[in-house]
Tab-separated table of C-alpha atoms in Angstrom:
chain	number	residue	atom	x	y	z
A	82	MET	CA	-31.464	-76.541	179.601
A	83	ILE	CA	-31.415	-79.235	176.908
A	84	VAL	CA	-29.170	-78.657	173.893
A	85	ALA	CA	-28.992	-81.338	171.212
A	86	VAL	CA	-27.178	-81.839	167.931
A	87	ASN	CA	-29.654	-81.636	165.065
A	88	ASP	CA	-29.023	-84.974	163.355
A	89	LEU	CA	-31.322	-83.968	160.484
A	90	SER	CA	-28.895	-81.235	159.461
A	91	PHE	CA	-26.309	-83.949	158.748
A	92	LYS	CA	-28.678	-85.672	156.324
A	93	ARG	CA	-28.413	-82.765	153.889
A	94	MET	CA	-25.308	-81.985	151.846
A	95	TYR	CA	-23.242	-78.919	151.110
A	96	GLN	CA	-22.623	-78.207	147.442
A	97	SER	CA	-18.860	-78.677	147.680
A	98	LYS	CA	-16.147	-80.054	149.922
A	99	GLU	CA	-14.917	-76.528	150.623
A	100	GLU	CA	-18.363	-75.435	151.830
A	101	ALA	CA	-18.587	-78.574	153.958
A	102	VAL	CA	-15.262	-77.888	155.662
A	103	ASP	CA	-16.269	-74.285	156.401
A	104	GLY	CA	-19.680	-75.407	157.649
A	105	ILE	CA	-18.271	-78.092	159.928
A	106	ARG	CA	-15.713	-75.682	161.321
A	107	GLN	CA	-18.472	-73.140	162.070
A	108	TRP	CA	-20.503	-75.892	163.791
A	109	MET	CA	-17.453	-76.782	165.886
A	110	TYR	CA	-17.010	-73.156	166.976
A	111	VAL	CA	-20.655	-73.054	168.045
A	112	CYS	CA	-20.389	-76.338	169.958
A	113	LYS	CA	-17.190	-75.243	171.684
A	114	LYS	CA	-18.858	-72.045	172.851
A	115	ILE	CA	-21.865	-73.960	174.154
A	116	GLU	CA	-19.616	-76.462	175.960
A	117	SER	CA	-17.575	-73.677	177.545
A	118	ARG	CA	-18.021	-72.350	181.076
A	119	GLU	CA	-19.624	-69.235	179.645
A	120	THR	CA	-22.972	-70.898	178.922
A	121	THR	CA	-23.970	-71.339	182.548
A	122	ALA	CA	-27.508	-72.564	181.735
A	123	VAL	CA	-26.188	-75.533	179.718
A	124	ASN	CA	-24.696	-78.661	181.268
A	125	GLU	CA	-23.781	-80.529	178.090
A	126	ILE	CA	-24.728	-81.161	174.468
A	127	TYR	CA	-26.678	-84.319	173.703
A	128	SER	CA	-26.408	-86.271	170.488
A	129	VAL	CA	-27.223	-89.551	168.827
A	130	MET	CA	-24.695	-91.479	166.783
A	131	LEU	CA	-24.198	-89.713	163.457
A	132	ASN	CA	-23.584	-91.639	160.257
A	133	THR	CA	-19.979	-90.667	159.552
A	134	SER	CA	-19.912	-92.563	156.261
A	135	ALA	CA	-22.773	-90.474	154.838
A	136	GLU	CA	-21.826	-87.827	152.296
A	137	ILE	CA	-21.639	-84.295	153.627
A	138	ALA	CA	-20.826	-83.047	150.102
A	139	PRO	CA	-21.092	-84.881	146.764
A	140	GLY	CA	-18.656	-87.818	146.884
A	141	TYR	CA	-17.271	-86.674	150.244
A	142	PRO	CA	-18.132	-88.596	153.453
A	143	LEU	CA	-18.394	-86.778	156.764
A	144	VAL	CA	-15.526	-88.730	158.329
A	145	ASN	CA	-13.083	-87.398	155.706
A	146	ILE	CA	-13.464	-83.892	157.134
A	147	VAL	CA	-10.956	-84.752	159.841
A	148	LYS	CA	-8.211	-84.846	157.199
A	149	GLU	CA	-8.811	-81.167	156.442
A	150	PHE	CA	-7.828	-80.029	159.927
A	151	SER	CA	-4.094	-79.427	160.179
A	152	VAL	CA	-4.259	-78.475	163.862
A	153	LYS	CA	-4.327	-81.415	166.269
A	154	GLU	CA	-6.750	-79.688	168.640
A	155	GLU	CA	-9.282	-79.217	165.820
A	156	ARG	CA	-9.070	-82.877	164.837
A	157	SER	CA	-9.458	-84.009	168.425
A	158	TYR	CA	-12.439	-81.757	169.050
A	159	PHE	CA	-14.190	-82.858	165.851
A	160	LEU	CA	-13.781	-86.515	166.853
A	161	HIS	CA	-14.996	-85.676	170.357
A	162	LEU	CA	-18.203	-84.221	168.930
A	163	LEU	CA	-18.765	-87.306	166.784
A	164	ALA	CA	-18.014	-89.927	169.432
A	165	ASN	CA	-18.221	-88.563	172.971
A	166	LEU	CA	-21.421	-86.531	173.289
A	167	PRO	CA	-23.938	-88.275	175.554
A	168	LYS	CA	-27.274	-89.668	174.432
A	169	PRO	CA	-30.163	-88.900	176.827
A	170	ASP	CA	-30.992	-91.953	178.942
A	171	ASP	CA	-34.720	-91.342	178.593
A	172	LEU	CA	-34.699	-90.366	174.911
A	173	GLU	CA	-36.995	-93.118	173.654
A	174	GLU	CA	-39.458	-92.824	176.546
A	175	LYS	CA	-39.948	-89.062	176.498
A	176	ALA	CA	-39.832	-87.951	172.885
A	177	GLU	CA	-41.870	-88.508	169.750
A	178	ASP	CA	-40.433	-87.721	166.336
A	179	PHE	CA	-39.881	-84.175	165.169
A	180	CYS	CA	-40.747	-83.899	161.474
A	181	PHE	CA	-38.862	-81.386	159.341
A	182	MET	CA	-38.412	-81.284	155.576
A	183	GLU	CA	-39.888	-84.804	155.265
A	184	MET	CA	-37.303	-86.135	157.745
A	185	LYS	CA	-37.834	-87.379	161.318
A	186	SER	CA	-35.730	-87.068	164.461
A	187	THR	CA	-36.333	-88.194	168.019
A	188	ILE	CA	-33.547	-86.164	169.578
A	189	CYS	CA	-34.792	-82.963	167.946
A	190	ALA	CA	-38.165	-83.562	169.597
A	191	TYR	CA	-36.337	-84.137	172.884
A	192	ALA	CA	-34.914	-80.607	172.598
A	193	LYS	CA	-38.333	-79.091	171.933
A	194	HIS	CA	-38.038	-76.639	174.834
A	195	GLY	CA	-34.293	-76.190	174.541
A	196	PHE	CA	-31.969	-75.665	171.588
A	197	LEU	CA	-30.785	-77.466	168.494
A	198	VAL	CA	-27.229	-77.109	167.227
A	199	SER	CA	-27.332	-77.463	163.458
A	200	LEU	CA	-25.115	-77.523	160.416
A	201	ASP	CA	-26.207	-74.803	157.999
A	202	THR	CA	-26.647	-77.284	155.145
A	203	THR	CA	-29.875	-75.606	153.967
A	204	VAL	CA	-31.280	-72.089	154.087
A	205	LEU	CA	-33.892	-73.114	156.663
A	206	LEU	CA	-31.159	-74.363	158.991
A	207	ARG	CA	-29.579	-70.898	158.983
A	208	GLU	CA	-32.651	-69.494	160.725
A	209	CYS	CA	-32.779	-68.935	164.489
A	210	MET	CA	-35.978	-71.009	164.724
A	211	ILE	CA	-36.790	-74.302	163.015
A	212	GLN	CA	-40.428	-74.991	162.176
A	213	GLY	CA	-41.764	-78.533	162.145
A	214	THR	CA	-44.301	-80.850	163.710
A	215	ILE	CA	-44.421	-83.319	166.573
A	216	GLY	CA	-47.446	-85.519	166.070
A	217	GLU	CA	-50.303	-83.154	165.216
A	218	GLU	CA	-48.639	-80.161	166.874
A	219	ASP	CA	-46.850	-77.397	164.981
A	220	VAL	CA	-43.678	-76.534	166.880
A	221	SER	CA	-40.816	-74.065	166.652
A	222	ILE	CA	-37.477	-75.038	168.164
A	223	ARG	CA	-34.714	-72.529	168.832
A	224	ASN	CA	-31.798	-73.163	166.511
A	225	ILE	CA	-28.092	-72.329	166.736
A	226	SER	CA	-26.079	-72.777	163.569
A	227	MET	CA	-23.808	-69.718	163.733
A	228	MET	CA	-22.216	-67.428	166.287
A	229	ASP	CA	-24.864	-64.755	165.631
A	230	HIS	CA	-27.407	-67.155	167.115
A	231	ILE	CA	-25.245	-67.511	170.237
A	232	ASN	CA	-25.381	-63.741	170.642
A	233	LEU	CA	-29.128	-63.707	170.028
A	234	TYR	CA	-29.764	-66.325	172.707
A	235	SER	CA	-27.022	-65.255	175.102
A	236	GLU	CA	-29.408	-64.604	177.989
A	237	GLU	CA	-31.258	-67.923	177.613
A	238	LEU	CA	-27.928	-69.781	177.409
A	239	GLY	CA	-26.832	-68.184	180.653
A	240	ILE	CA	-23.980	-66.162	179.181
A	241	ARG	CA	-23.028	-63.402	181.611
A	242	PHE	CA	-21.397	-60.136	180.609
A	243	TYR	CA	-19.273	-58.136	183.000
A	244	GLU	CA	-19.577	-54.345	182.989
A	245	PRO	CA	-17.556	-52.426	185.591
A	246	ASN	CA	-19.342	-49.940	187.810
A	247	LEU	CA	-17.177	-46.855	188.236
A	248	LYS	CA	-18.457	-46.562	191.786
A	249	HIS	CA	-16.236	-49.506	192.735
A	250	ARG	CA	-12.635	-48.304	192.538
A	251	LYS	CA	-9.392	-50.242	193.015
A	252	THR	CA	-9.473	-49.516	196.746
A	253	SER	CA	-12.367	-48.947	199.136
A	254	TYR	CA	-13.387	-45.408	200.086
A	255	ILE	CA	-16.037	-43.434	201.945
A	256	ASP	CA	-18.568	-41.740	199.666
A	257	SER	CA	-20.203	-38.323	200.135
A	258	LYS	CA	-22.930	-39.870	202.320
A	259	GLY	CA	-20.416	-41.459	204.651
A	260	ARG	CA	-20.881	-45.001	203.305
A	261	ASN	CA	-18.038	-47.419	202.755
A	262	VAL	CA	-17.839	-48.459	199.088
A	263	ASN	CA	-16.286	-51.862	198.449
A	264	PRO	CA	-13.428	-52.023	195.940
A	265	MET	CA	-13.121	-53.918	192.655
A	266	ASP	CA	-9.445	-54.697	192.296
A	267	LEU	CA	-9.738	-57.229	189.457
A	268	SER	CA	-9.073	-56.401	185.822
A	269	ASN	CA	-12.079	-56.608	183.515
A	270	GLU	CA	-10.731	-59.879	182.110
A	271	GLU	CA	-10.277	-61.410	185.556
A	272	ALA	CA	-13.735	-60.252	186.590
A	273	GLN	CA	-15.321	-61.716	183.452
A	274	ASN	CA	-13.581	-65.058	183.968
A	275	LEU	CA	-14.708	-65.192	187.592
A	276	LEU	CA	-18.252	-64.183	186.655
A	277	ASN	CA	-18.371	-67.083	184.179
A	278	VAL	CA	-17.944	-69.581	187.015
A	279	ALA	CA	-19.627	-67.651	189.830
A	280	ILE	CA	-22.151	-69.621	191.887
A	281	GLU	CA	-25.640	-68.469	192.828
A	282	ILE	CA	-26.482	-68.231	196.526
A	283	ASP	CA	-29.808	-66.754	197.621
A	284	GLY	CA	-30.264	-64.947	194.310
A	285	SER	CA	-26.789	-63.392	194.125
A	286	LEU	CA	-23.621	-64.535	192.357
A	287	TYR	CA	-20.381	-65.088	194.241
A	288	GLY	CA	-16.819	-66.073	193.428
A	289	LYS	CA	-13.399	-66.258	195.005
A	290	LEU	CA	-10.006	-65.307	193.588
A	291	HIS	CA	-6.581	-64.775	195.177
A	292	GLY	CA	-8.141	-65.516	198.568
A	293	ASN	CA	-10.728	-62.733	198.249
A	294	TYR	CA	-14.511	-63.023	197.943
A	295	TYR	CA	-16.440	-61.214	195.208
A	296	CYS	CA	-20.106	-60.407	194.662
A	297	PHE	CA	-21.711	-59.835	191.269
A	298	ARG	CA	-24.939	-57.901	190.882
A	299	GLN	CA	-27.176	-57.982	187.824
A	300	HIS	CA	-27.941	-54.469	186.660
A	301	HIS	CA	-29.786	-55.257	183.405
A	302	ASN	CA	-30.585	-58.387	181.410
A	303	ASN	CA	-27.510	-60.638	181.638
A	304	TYR	CA	-25.060	-57.828	182.444
A	305	TYR	CA	-23.359	-57.672	185.845
A	306	HIS	CA	-21.009	-55.510	187.864
A	307	GLY	CA	-18.977	-56.759	190.796
A	308	TYR	CA	-16.947	-55.874	193.837
A	309	GLN	CA	-14.793	-57.424	196.538
A	310	ASN	CA	-16.548	-58.286	199.787
A	311	ASN	CA	-14.625	-60.161	202.475
A	312	ASP	CA	-17.281	-59.352	205.097
A	313	LEU	CA	-19.826	-61.896	203.881
A	314	ASP	CA	-21.754	-63.997	206.374
A	315	ALA	CA	-19.898	-67.126	207.427
A	316	SER	CA	-22.658	-69.319	205.943
A	317	ILE	CA	-22.160	-67.758	202.499
A	318	ARG	CA	-18.368	-68.004	202.727
A	319	CYS	CA	-18.672	-71.696	203.603
A	320	LYS	CA	-20.803	-72.348	200.526
A	321	ILE	CA	-18.315	-70.471	198.338
A	322	ASP	CA	-15.388	-72.371	199.843
A	323	GLU	CA	-16.957	-75.697	198.884
A	324	ARG	CA	-15.884	-74.951	195.304
A	325	ASN	CA	-12.280	-75.395	194.146
A	326	TRP	CA	-11.616	-71.919	192.739
A	327	GLU	CA	-8.070	-72.685	191.637
A	328	GLN	CA	-9.205	-74.798	188.622
């Protein structure tokens, strides 16, 4: 899944420095969520070099925003987004220009079937879809400029939600039909964290924690329940064990 920074959104200005700081901070929250382990369908965010000397508000260059962040982690992450995001190797070969509001962008066209991550510098950039053209074709590209858009596109981004199934108790038991029911001994938080990094094997999701193996089953949309299962086939356990689960 291709996700790219919408460089066109940085070519528009906020009305004031205060709005710019709030807008940049919101954009950072969105990027951090997309770069997290939770968005399992996304490998990384692509970008081209942004013009940090351009004004993001009247008389206020983009680079000056860093001075508004009192927390070191915020400053570091902002600079990371400006300097460290990769540019697609095949950008020039595979993409025409995307035209939007009389502006052109190659990287936006590159993300035609993926997502754009935008500053909300204009009303149109606050929408969940951005309308423009690539050559003679009218196109709509999915847009993320606020956390509400993350929620809207959670399934496409590969965000998984854990919902416990009451059938799986803290310890195993025999049900009324004489079947052994596997336990789920993890807390909801532990289960959610493990689900975020679970690997897919033959259509099912698996993880390992505290030396135990866990299966997660999708019961609707991107919602899953899980349970402990240390009786998996050796071939599946070997594939699970290839991952370092202690990270």
